[in-house]
XYZ file of C-alpha atoms in Angstrom:
645
model
C 49.095 12.122 -18.133
C 45.184 11.399 -17.882
C 43.950 7.772 -19.202
C 41.309 7.727 -22.154
C 38.133 6.673 -20.388
C 36.033 5.721 -23.681
C 36.224 1.939 -24.255
C 36.032 2.055 -27.938
C 38.526 4.491 -28.294
C 40.937 2.085 -25.840
C 39.727 -0.620 -27.452
C 40.812 0.520 -30.983
C 43.977 1.787 -29.850
C 45.103 -1.865 -28.254
C 43.796 -3.221 -31.834
C 46.327 -0.724 -33.766
C 49.150 -1.549 -31.722
C 48.818 -4.824 -32.105
C 48.465 -5.082 -35.863
C 51.345 -2.423 -35.675
C 53.729 -4.683 -33.178
C 52.267 -7.952 -35.581
C 53.719 -6.333 -38.513
C 57.078 -5.091 -37.298
C 56.016 -1.456 -37.569
C 53.511 1.074 -36.393
C 51.573 4.136 -38.309
C 52.940 7.383 -38.104
C 49.841 8.729 -36.037
C 49.716 5.601 -33.054
C 52.809 7.479 -31.883
C 51.879 10.089 -29.581
C 54.776 12.146 -30.114
C 58.088 12.215 -31.804
C 59.535 11.567 -28.681
C 56.931 9.570 -27.031
C 55.194 6.190 -27.629
C 52.146 4.396 -26.624
C 51.774 1.744 -24.208
C 48.342 -0.084 -24.094
C 46.997 -3.320 -22.291
C 44.252 -5.162 -20.412
C 44.029 -5.834 -17.087
C 42.253 -8.856 -16.135
C 41.304 -11.061 -12.958
C 40.141 -14.471 -11.807
C 37.154 -14.128 -9.936
C 35.198 -16.926 -7.661
C 31.884 -16.441 -8.201
C 28.700 -16.636 -6.317
C 26.459 -19.707 -6.773
C 22.543 -19.451 -6.353
C 19.809 -21.869 -6.310
C 16.864 -22.206 -8.478
C 14.789 -19.502 -6.501
C 18.068 -17.240 -6.388
C 19.180 -17.370 -3.681
C 22.817 -17.658 -2.761
C 24.536 -21.009 -1.198
C 28.204 -19.945 -1.441
C 30.902 -19.760 -3.597
C 31.445 -22.003 -6.361
C 34.400 -24.637 -5.787
C 37.764 -22.767 -6.773
C 39.396 -26.038 -7.729
C 36.959 -26.409 -10.838
C 38.562 -24.489 -13.159
C 35.403 -24.089 -15.723
C 33.417 -22.693 -12.574
C 35.987 -19.644 -12.190
C 34.829 -16.353 -14.009
C 37.829 -13.907 -16.263
C 36.527 -10.682 -15.492
C 38.183 -6.946 -16.390
C 39.526 -4.996 -13.995
C 37.722 -2.146 -14.024
C 39.193 1.585 -12.538
C 42.586 0.261 -11.500
C 45.767 2.551 -11.573
C 48.578 1.659 -14.110
C 51.741 3.743 -13.587
C 54.864 3.525 -16.055
C 58.064 4.942 -14.644
C 61.197 5.681 -16.677
C 65.134 4.828 -15.258
C 67.713 8.162 -15.322
C 70.747 8.744 -13.953
C 70.834 11.600 -11.743
C 73.805 13.781 -11.190
C 74.859 14.027 -7.617
C 76.276 17.573 -6.026
C 79.505 16.658 -7.481
C 78.589 16.577 -11.274
C 80.015 13.506 -11.351
C 78.467 10.592 -9.578
C 75.589 8.943 -11.037
C 72.533 7.956 -9.051
C 69.655 5.475 -10.847
C 66.398 7.215 -10.077
C 62.550 6.061 -11.400
C 60.674 8.897 -12.500
C 56.742 8.376 -12.665
C 56.011 9.585 -16.172
C 52.448 8.302 -16.725
C 49.347 6.725 -15.101
C 45.950 6.418 -15.290
C 42.896 4.210 -14.514
C 41.924 1.282 -16.504
C 38.402 2.022 -18.171
C 34.977 -0.309 -18.209
C 36.678 -2.970 -20.169
C 39.956 -3.073 -18.237
C 41.646 -1.378 -20.897
C 44.220 1.442 -20.535
C 46.455 3.886 -22.825
C 49.093 5.946 -22.369
C 51.989 8.118 -23.796
C 55.110 7.825 -22.742
C 58.834 8.874 -23.602
C 60.941 6.573 -25.401
C 64.200 7.475 -24.832
C 64.820 5.524 -21.572
C 64.275 1.984 -19.974
C 60.373 1.969 -18.929
C 58.639 -0.088 -16.214
C 54.929 -0.645 -16.098
C 53.285 -0.895 -12.597
C 50.107 -2.098 -11.729
C 48.773 -0.808 -8.270
C 46.074 -1.375 -5.985
C 45.116 2.012 -5.908
C 41.303 2.032 -7.525
C 39.048 5.472 -8.892
C 37.077 5.781 -6.200
C 35.170 8.717 -7.849
C 35.011 12.548 -7.165
C 38.902 13.077 -7.235
C 39.307 10.318 -4.535
C 40.999 6.899 -4.909
C 40.150 3.603 -2.671
C 43.635 2.277 -1.709
C 44.180 -1.198 -0.839
C 46.451 -1.809 1.800
C 48.703 -4.798 2.075
C 50.278 -4.051 5.469
C 50.716 -7.348 7.325
C 49.538 -6.262 10.427
C 46.339 -4.686 9.059
C 44.512 -1.887 10.193
C 46.318 -2.078 13.702
C 49.721 -1.991 12.397
C 51.600 1.034 14.234
C 53.128 1.993 10.440
C 52.282 5.512 9.591
C 49.554 5.401 6.813
C 52.249 6.775 4.224
C 54.435 3.841 4.507
C 51.771 1.166 4.482
C 52.121 -1.295 1.786
C 50.046 -1.341 -1.222
C 50.134 -4.264 -3.440
C 52.101 -3.902 -6.936
C 52.707 -5.991 -10.181
C 55.753 -5.159 -12.217
C 56.691 -5.568 -15.960
C 59.242 -4.260 -18.602
C 57.798 -2.586 -21.349
C 58.236 -5.366 -23.551
C 56.100 -7.307 -20.969
C 58.595 -9.344 -19.275
C 58.933 -10.185 -15.488
C 61.452 -12.037 -14.442
C 61.160 -13.843 -11.341
C 62.040 -12.461 -8.398
C 63.108 -8.995 -10.151
C 61.398 -6.165 -8.524
C 62.175 -3.427 -11.418
C 61.820 -5.039 -14.626
C 62.609 -2.581 -17.347
C 63.168 -2.339 -21.044
C 64.121 0.419 -23.660
C 60.752 0.595 -26.191
C 61.733 0.094 -29.984
C 57.900 1.523 -30.492
C 54.511 1.193 -29.243
C 54.181 -1.590 -26.830
C 51.227 -3.710 -25.237
C 51.787 -4.662 -21.771
C 48.950 -7.000 -20.348
C 48.409 -8.228 -16.568
C 46.293 -11.332 -16.070
C 45.783 -11.999 -12.302
C 44.860 -15.495 -11.226
C 43.858 -16.657 -8.031
C 47.129 -17.263 -5.942
C 49.387 -15.256 -7.879
C 51.766 -13.342 -6.076
C 52.604 -9.782 -5.483
C 55.075 -6.844 -4.550
C 54.295 -4.917 -1.523
C 55.442 -1.537 -1.984
C 56.384 1.350 0.185
C 53.801 4.075 -1.162
C 56.330 6.810 0.002
C 58.177 5.910 -3.321
C 55.650 6.355 -5.697
C 55.363 10.275 -5.000
C 56.485 11.169 -8.726
C 60.127 9.582 -8.574
C 61.888 6.706 -6.023
C 65.614 5.985 -6.132
C 66.730 3.027 -7.522
C 68.017 1.440 -4.774
C 64.791 1.945 -2.988
C 62.964 0.884 -5.938
C 64.406 -2.689 -5.320
C 62.892 -2.640 -1.794
C 59.514 -4.207 -2.357
C 58.364 -7.483 -0.485
C 57.830 -10.610 -2.110
C 54.488 -11.148 -0.147
C 55.067 -14.944 -0.363
C 58.243 -14.416 1.885
C 56.421 -13.207 5.149
C 55.755 -15.695 7.984
C 52.343 -17.715 7.408
C 52.423 -17.255 3.587
C 52.382 -19.617 1.317
C 50.674 -18.354 -1.878
C 50.168 -14.800 -3.093
C 46.979 -12.854 -2.553
C 46.290 -12.828 -6.401
C 42.897 -12.027 -7.979
C 41.283 -11.051 -4.310
C 43.256 -7.652 -4.578
C 41.727 -6.828 -8.017
C 38.014 -8.253 -6.813
C 37.951 -6.010 -3.978
C 38.863 -3.186 -6.420
C 36.163 -4.242 -9.436
C 33.342 -4.378 -6.481
C 34.477 -0.680 -5.869
C 34.040 0.021 -9.414
C 30.609 -1.644 -9.716
C 29.483 0.768 -7.018
C 30.887 3.704 -8.558
C 29.441 2.902 -12.094
C 26.240 3.281 -10.482
C 26.217 5.879 -7.856
C 29.232 8.009 -9.030
C 31.505 8.064 -5.965
C 32.557 5.322 -3.362
C 34.595 7.120 -0.291
C 33.246 9.398 2.292
C 34.342 12.514 0.855
C 38.245 11.616 0.892
C 40.751 8.927 0.453
C 39.701 5.849 1.615
C 42.448 2.766 2.787
C 41.117 -0.480 3.096
C 43.312 -2.689 4.846
C 43.373 -6.313 3.386
C 45.737 -9.545 4.091
C 44.537 -12.826 3.339
C 44.901 -14.431 7.407
C 44.212 -11.173 9.292
C 40.818 -9.900 10.520
C 39.718 -7.210 12.523
C 37.393 -7.988 15.436
C 35.094 -5.965 13.937
C 34.757 -7.586 10.839
C 34.730 -5.848 7.680
C 33.741 -2.093 8.168
C 34.968 1.446 7.661
C 35.612 3.945 10.356
C 33.591 7.422 9.973
C 35.553 9.002 13.074
C 39.149 9.863 11.618
C 40.336 10.871 14.878
C 40.178 6.897 15.777
C 42.988 6.154 13.756
C 45.547 8.889 14.374
C 48.069 7.131 11.886
C 45.620 7.725 9.009
C 47.635 11.108 8.596
C 48.640 11.430 5.002
C 51.976 13.536 5.471
C 52.511 14.093 1.764
C 49.142 15.557 1.373
C 48.764 16.828 4.937
C 45.215 15.620 5.044
C 43.593 12.254 7.227
C 42.474 9.406 5.219
C 39.672 7.306 6.112
C 40.738 3.890 7.498
C 38.484 0.556 6.960
C 39.096 -3.175 6.953
C 38.007 -6.253 4.668
C 38.113 -9.527 6.551
C 40.738 -11.870 5.272
C 40.957 -14.268 8.280
C 40.784 -17.948 7.572
C 37.584 -18.214 9.301
C 35.714 -15.345 7.028
C 37.547 -13.611 4.030
C 35.002 -11.249 2.160
C 37.307 -10.201 -0.917
C 34.818 -11.762 -3.129
C 31.929 -10.888 -0.829
C 29.968 -8.197 -2.839
C 27.373 -8.350 -0.590
C 29.364 -6.903 2.216
C 31.699 -5.042 0.730
C 28.828 -2.709 -1.451
C 26.819 -2.297 1.508
C 29.929 -0.815 3.144
C 30.644 1.512 0.109
C 27.009 2.677 0.013
C 27.408 4.126 3.727
C 30.513 6.063 2.589
C 27.978 7.592 0.474
C 24.915 8.005 2.278
C 26.733 9.307 5.022
C 28.889 12.056 2.975
C 25.770 13.026 1.478
C 24.402 14.014 5.072
C 27.492 15.515 6.134
C 27.787 19.578 6.021
C 24.016 19.723 5.536
C 22.030 21.454 8.358
C 21.590 18.741 10.584
C 24.428 16.694 9.903
C 25.263 12.869 11.187
C 26.927 12.363 14.276
C 29.511 10.333 14.483
C 28.184 7.041 15.456
C 29.546 3.552 14.906
C 27.158 2.057 12.035
C 26.002 -1.145 12.060
C 26.174 -4.511 10.790
C 23.921 -6.157 8.557
C 22.469 -8.634 10.630
C 21.089 -6.011 13.150
C 17.403 -5.938 13.366
C 17.246 -2.049 13.532
C 13.519 -0.887 13.742
C 13.860 2.335 16.030
C 16.624 4.666 14.675
C 17.111 8.099 14.719
C 15.137 8.987 11.232
C 18.622 10.057 9.919
C 20.381 6.610 11.047
C 17.265 4.553 9.596
C 17.873 6.727 6.134
C 21.349 5.420 6.103
C 21.180 1.694 7.402
C 17.639 0.874 5.204
C 18.739 2.173 2.270
C 22.710 0.918 2.603
C 21.710 -2.851 2.031
C 19.131 -2.137 -1.110
C 21.935 0.014 -2.548
C 23.870 -3.114 -2.608
C 21.170 -5.080 -3.795
C 20.451 -2.450 -6.636
C 23.908 -2.916 -8.186
C 23.844 -6.916 -7.650
C 19.788 -7.325 -9.177
C 19.005 -9.307 -6.622
C 17.440 -8.607 -3.154
C 20.081 -11.464 -1.742
C 23.183 -10.153 0.163
C 25.792 -13.098 1.100
C 28.437 -13.207 3.165
C 30.806 -16.755 2.550
C 32.770 -18.718 4.410
C 35.098 -21.006 2.166
C 32.613 -21.966 -0.229
C 29.642 -22.166 2.401
C 27.885 -18.939 4.002
C 29.211 -17.495 6.971
C 25.075 -16.922 7.784
C 21.885 -17.359 5.573
C 21.748 -14.716 2.718
C 20.249 -11.329 4.000
C 16.632 -10.820 2.075
C 16.259 -7.560 1.907
C 12.885 -7.723 1.663
C 12.063 -9.539 4.702
C 10.113 -8.117 7.593
C 8.694 -11.273 8.925
C 8.476 -10.901 12.766
C 8.091 -7.279 12.866
C 5.163 -5.767 14.482
C 3.132 -2.916 13.147
C 4.482 -0.585 15.269
C 8.319 -1.430 13.961
C 7.402 -0.470 10.491
C 7.778 3.209 10.315
C 10.137 5.791 9.360
C 12.189 5.153 11.658
C 12.781 1.032 10.901
C 15.834 0.299 8.545
C 14.446 -2.952 7.734
C 11.137 -1.476 6.562
C 13.169 1.345 4.998
C 15.320 -1.344 2.696
C 12.211 -3.505 2.022
C 10.330 -0.325 0.564
C 13.723 0.438 -1.705
C 13.484 -3.422 -3.534
C 10.054 -2.002 -4.760
C 11.119 1.173 -5.645
C 13.712 -0.731 -7.650
C 11.875 -2.602 -9.357
C 9.473 -0.374 -10.007
C 11.796 2.335 -11.510
C 13.021 -0.351 -14.095
C 9.153 -1.760 -15.044
C 9.301 -4.985 -13.339
C 6.317 -6.068 -12.017
C 6.602 -7.606 -8.273
C 8.058 -9.981 -6.424
C 9.857 -10.600 -10.254
C 11.940 -13.582 -10.034
C 15.982 -14.197 -10.855
C 15.477 -14.270 -14.548
C 13.810 -10.829 -14.689
C 15.998 -9.280 -11.974
C 18.780 -10.033 -13.640
C 17.357 -9.247 -17.417
C 15.395 -5.807 -16.484
C 16.471 -3.810 -13.519
C 18.878 -1.279 -14.782
C 20.714 -0.259 -11.338
C 20.749 3.375 -13.200
C 16.892 3.693 -13.287
C 16.804 3.985 -9.156
C 20.260 5.353 -8.876
C 18.611 8.864 -7.909
C 16.555 7.975 -5.323
C 19.401 6.889 -2.926
C 21.494 10.022 -3.560
C 20.883 13.270 -1.005
C 19.001 15.914 -2.360
C 20.645 18.265 -4.496
C 18.671 21.066 -2.816
C 17.347 21.058 0.492
C 15.297 18.465 2.345
C 11.913 17.997 0.354
C 12.289 21.390 -1.442
C 11.217 23.164 1.753
C 13.372 26.128 3.370
C 12.784 28.699 5.281
C 14.255 32.540 4.629
C 17.384 31.320 5.458
C 17.318 28.438 2.912
C 18.283 25.865 5.284
C 17.390 22.331 5.583
C 13.715 21.760 7.519
C 14.490 18.651 9.361
C 17.850 15.880 8.877
C 17.673 13.683 5.962
C 15.294 10.698 6.124
C 13.162 8.201 4.023
C 10.689 11.354 3.010
C 13.905 13.069 1.806
C 14.274 10.214 -0.430
C 10.628 9.586 -1.769
C 10.586 13.400 -2.527
C 13.086 12.685 -5.138
C 11.287 10.521 -6.935
C 8.994 13.503 -7.736
C 12.086 15.726 -9.810
C 11.933 15.708 -12.955
C 14.168 13.676 -15.576
C 17.470 14.301 -15.800
C 19.568 13.813 -18.858
C 20.962 10.417 -19.323
C 18.938 8.888 -16.578
C 16.973 5.985 -18.031
C 13.715 6.206 -16.908
C 11.574 9.130 -16.152
C 10.924 8.581 -12.222
C 8.107 11.209 -11.661
C 5.734 9.692 -14.448
C 6.207 6.439 -12.777
C 6.037 7.447 -8.771
C 2.520 8.970 -9.331
C 1.305 9.751 -5.681
C -0.893 6.855 -5.980
C 1.829 4.809 -7.026
C 3.995 5.601 -3.946
C 1.185 4.960 -1.425
C 0.305 1.653 -2.854
C 4.113 0.879 -2.323
C 4.593 2.771 1.045
C 1.410 1.979 2.929
C 2.883 -1.823 4.012
C 6.036 -0.579 5.292
C 4.526 1.801 7.424
C 5.769 4.924 5.655
C 2.865 6.621 4.676
C 2.351 8.450 1.656
C 1.552 11.861 0.930
C 3.309 12.169 3.986
C 1.241 13.116 7.565
C 1.006 16.897 7.948
C 0.149 15.986 11.938
C 1.970 13.599 14.269
C 5.264 12.085 15.096
C 6.228 11.704 11.332
C 5.383 15.051 9.968
C 8.664 16.869 10.882
C 11.355 15.365 12.865
C 12.646 18.655 14.152
C 11.165 20.506 17.104
C 11.067 24.677 16.744
C 12.361 26.562 19.458
C 11.277 29.871 17.788
C 13.427 32.925 17.464
C 15.724 34.726 19.946
C 15.111 31.752 22.682
C 15.438 33.678 26.273
C 15.207 31.897 29.551
C 14.258 34.411 31.251
C 11.143 35.383 29.795
C 10.059 32.057 27.699
C 11.925 28.720 29.276
C 11.636 26.146 26.642
C 9.843 23.204 27.175
C 11.506 20.059 28.499
C 12.056 16.649 26.535
C 12.612 13.050 27.146
C 15.771 11.298 25.858
C 15.165 7.606 26.436
C 17.381 4.040 25.500
C 14.182 2.132 25.677
C 14.685 1.270 22.071
C 18.509 1.117 22.319
C 20.166 -1.625 20.502
C 23.593 -3.157 21.398
C 25.865 -3.529 18.523
C 29.346 -5.479 19.188
C 29.086 -4.608 22.525
C 28.349 -1.126 23.045
C 25.305 1.031 22.366
C 25.864 3.142 19.397
C 23.226 5.698 20.977
C 21.363 6.541 17.798
C 18.010 4.720 18.533
C 14.496 6.939 18.290
C 14.574 7.961 21.650
C 18.382 8.820 22.109
C 18.598 11.726 19.556
C 16.375 15.123 19.742
C 16.286 17.614 16.729
C 15.286 21.286 17.393
C 16.653 24.546 16.339
C 15.921 28.136 16.641
C 16.471 31.608 14.593
C 18.333 34.877 15.652
C 17.586 38.152 14.736
C 20.843 39.456 15.551
C 24.121 37.868 17.184
C 23.277 37.053 20.688
C 25.596 36.172 23.574
C 24.219 33.399 25.729
C 24.849 31.288 28.658
C 24.116 27.780 27.604
C 22.653 25.345 30.262
C 21.209 21.811 30.379
C 19.363 20.841 33.341
C 19.058 16.372 33.644
C 16.484 15.070 35.658
C 17.193 12.235 37.329
C 21.073 12.909 37.084
C 22.899 10.827 34.761
C 24.949 8.026 36.002
C 28.796 8.310 35.669
C 29.069 6.273 32.357
C 26.750 8.603 30.786
C 26.614 12.250 29.108
C 23.773 14.703 27.006
C 26.017 15.722 24.156
C 24.429 18.669 22.692
C 25.763 19.984 18.952
C 25.688 23.177 17.383
C 26.385 22.571 13.793
C 26.653 26.268 12.982
C 29.045 26.686 15.247
C 30.517 22.992 14.756
C 31.095 22.511 18.452
C 29.896 20.125 20.796
C 29.086 20.691 24.408
C 29.026 17.344 27.157
C 26.938 17.608 30.166
C 27.465 15.241 33.135
C 25.260 14.308 35.874
C 22.480 16.894 36.527
C 23.874 19.127 33.860
C 25.505 22.282 34.220
C 26.553 25.579 32.068
C 28.642 27.255 29.405
C 30.654 30.147 29.708
C 29.219 33.082 27.853
C 29.514 32.267 24.053
C 28.336 34.479 20.832
C 25.697 32.986 18.610
C 26.270 35.143 14.886
C 23.768 35.750 12.708
C 26.149 34.093 9.682
C 24.372 36.135 7.047
C 20.674 37.532 6.469
C 18.315 37.573 9.665
C 16.644 35.663 10.995
C 19.574 32.879 10.832
C 18.789 29.512 11.755
C 21.090 27.603 14.265
C 19.893 23.541 14.022
C 20.460 21.666 17.366
C 21.085 18.026 18.250
C 20.424 17.092 21.440
C 22.035 13.328 22.302
C 22.199 10.950 24.945
C 25.500 9.251 24.960
C 25.727 5.908 27.143
C 27.636 3.268 25.214
C 28.101 0.735 28.064
C 24.843 1.054 30.085
C 21.351 1.262 29.585
C 20.582 4.932 31.221
C 16.970 5.067 32.738
C 15.153 7.585 30.632
C 15.868 11.348 31.411
C 14.056 14.864 30.979
C 16.275 17.572 29.666
C 15.891 21.390 29.730
C 17.622 23.566 27.571
C 18.282 26.747 28.202
C 19.587 30.067 26.657
C 20.090 32.894 29.005
C 21.457 36.292 27.633
C 24.596 37.562 28.599
C 26.477 40.569 28.494
């Protein structure tokens, strides 16, 4: 049953229930039906906030041992489930097996409130679970498997965090299935402190029903080796950060269910991250829904715990949205590793510069500050990232290929959208920035890049910073707090973009006029050979010991049109020949196929390239030098389409 999302309605329901229970009864209209009652409540958690100096620069988490330093906040978008205890008859018609049936569920609203109608004739158990509303019909699950993301347990059996109470609000110590028979409407609140313990539950038992003996199988997390206190409010702090992001941008997942692994004392060597290549973790397969989840991990190790670090988690969620928004378009994002916040990524391919530059700015927009902090204990693990900082970059490193330039420009757009005079100060940022004002700027265009299409209605190029700037020229949508098109005139954009090497209006000639080379219509190597192009790792950056191969020189975009179905032999010639650690990947997104070439290149078997709808039909091409372990010398690449019978 869906949860009422309107805060006032839920708040009113809780108030009515409180009055009714206090008076020893309830009004007739409070009951959902003759056979059901209402259950309502509030979920709150204790947060350890970030401390800032007088200039708004983060200095670390406050001292959590001082109660006055802590904040009690509503837990937004967290899942509440209500189970009913039933007796199920066995095959002999006599034997009875107790089972718990899921009777109602929903997510808390913006005030941490929930209201559900539930049956009243049998004992009920209320469960708070570490599943959060990720938007777009998808969830973000916080996984508490003791081994973290490296666990050998299949996705469907990995533990999640849960707290359980009986319908009357009691939770006897050591009882994983507290239940009581409703006498009328009820209020069950969950107040989660810093070190309260959770049950670790197997979600397989939450597919609608669970046998009573299985329901008793949850693990008290404090009984695990090395655990002396509960994970407490860190669970809900992570989920509430998801809610903060979703509240501004609408969705927090990469387009499907996201499983984030977090266990105190456990960290991945990759730090906090989300993996977008779902083949990396085959155990992410959800057998119940026959689909692959996305897997990620939040650091929980003693050296660096990110549970309260919104400056770490929000950029991860931003990459979800940016990556998903580029997926399935004419030119889609290659499955390359995404980067840590601290990397100076000044020479990326234009689509990856968009993702890496905007991700941190999207986080800053939610937080209303240009500073992103990663804490370690009560101190910072490293100096806070100031997304405005472009000191040390040369003029050549300020460009549409530069993530630092794009994120600094984005901050100026955030200020301007909320009518905050640059540079502002911590007071004006907090009081005047409305994150919804600039939200559209960070979203992928609804139509096509810059609104420009050819006869086939295709994107003219991969998404890039100019795709996003063009969004500022769109008419105001219903519900948007600012009319961006009147704020961002051409003169205003010229003033904003020039210091960051992103000239506006966009140049009509030169390297940034368009990021795609044209191979014309019906290419034919026998009559008009295609010109060679160069792939170079001269500007490649190494991230966590490998090269992600997404720099400006490592990726080449092109495309061609077909007047009719064509059968070709596709060849790639590479000079000089690649070393043994490298290859050339040629992607044909319309076919969802990638062809890989090593050494001096090679040829494919004959393949048919179709006209899928109206001719001329456009086929985009992405060619990428892939050399994750070593710098490959510059290579000249020649692609040939040779007609074949």
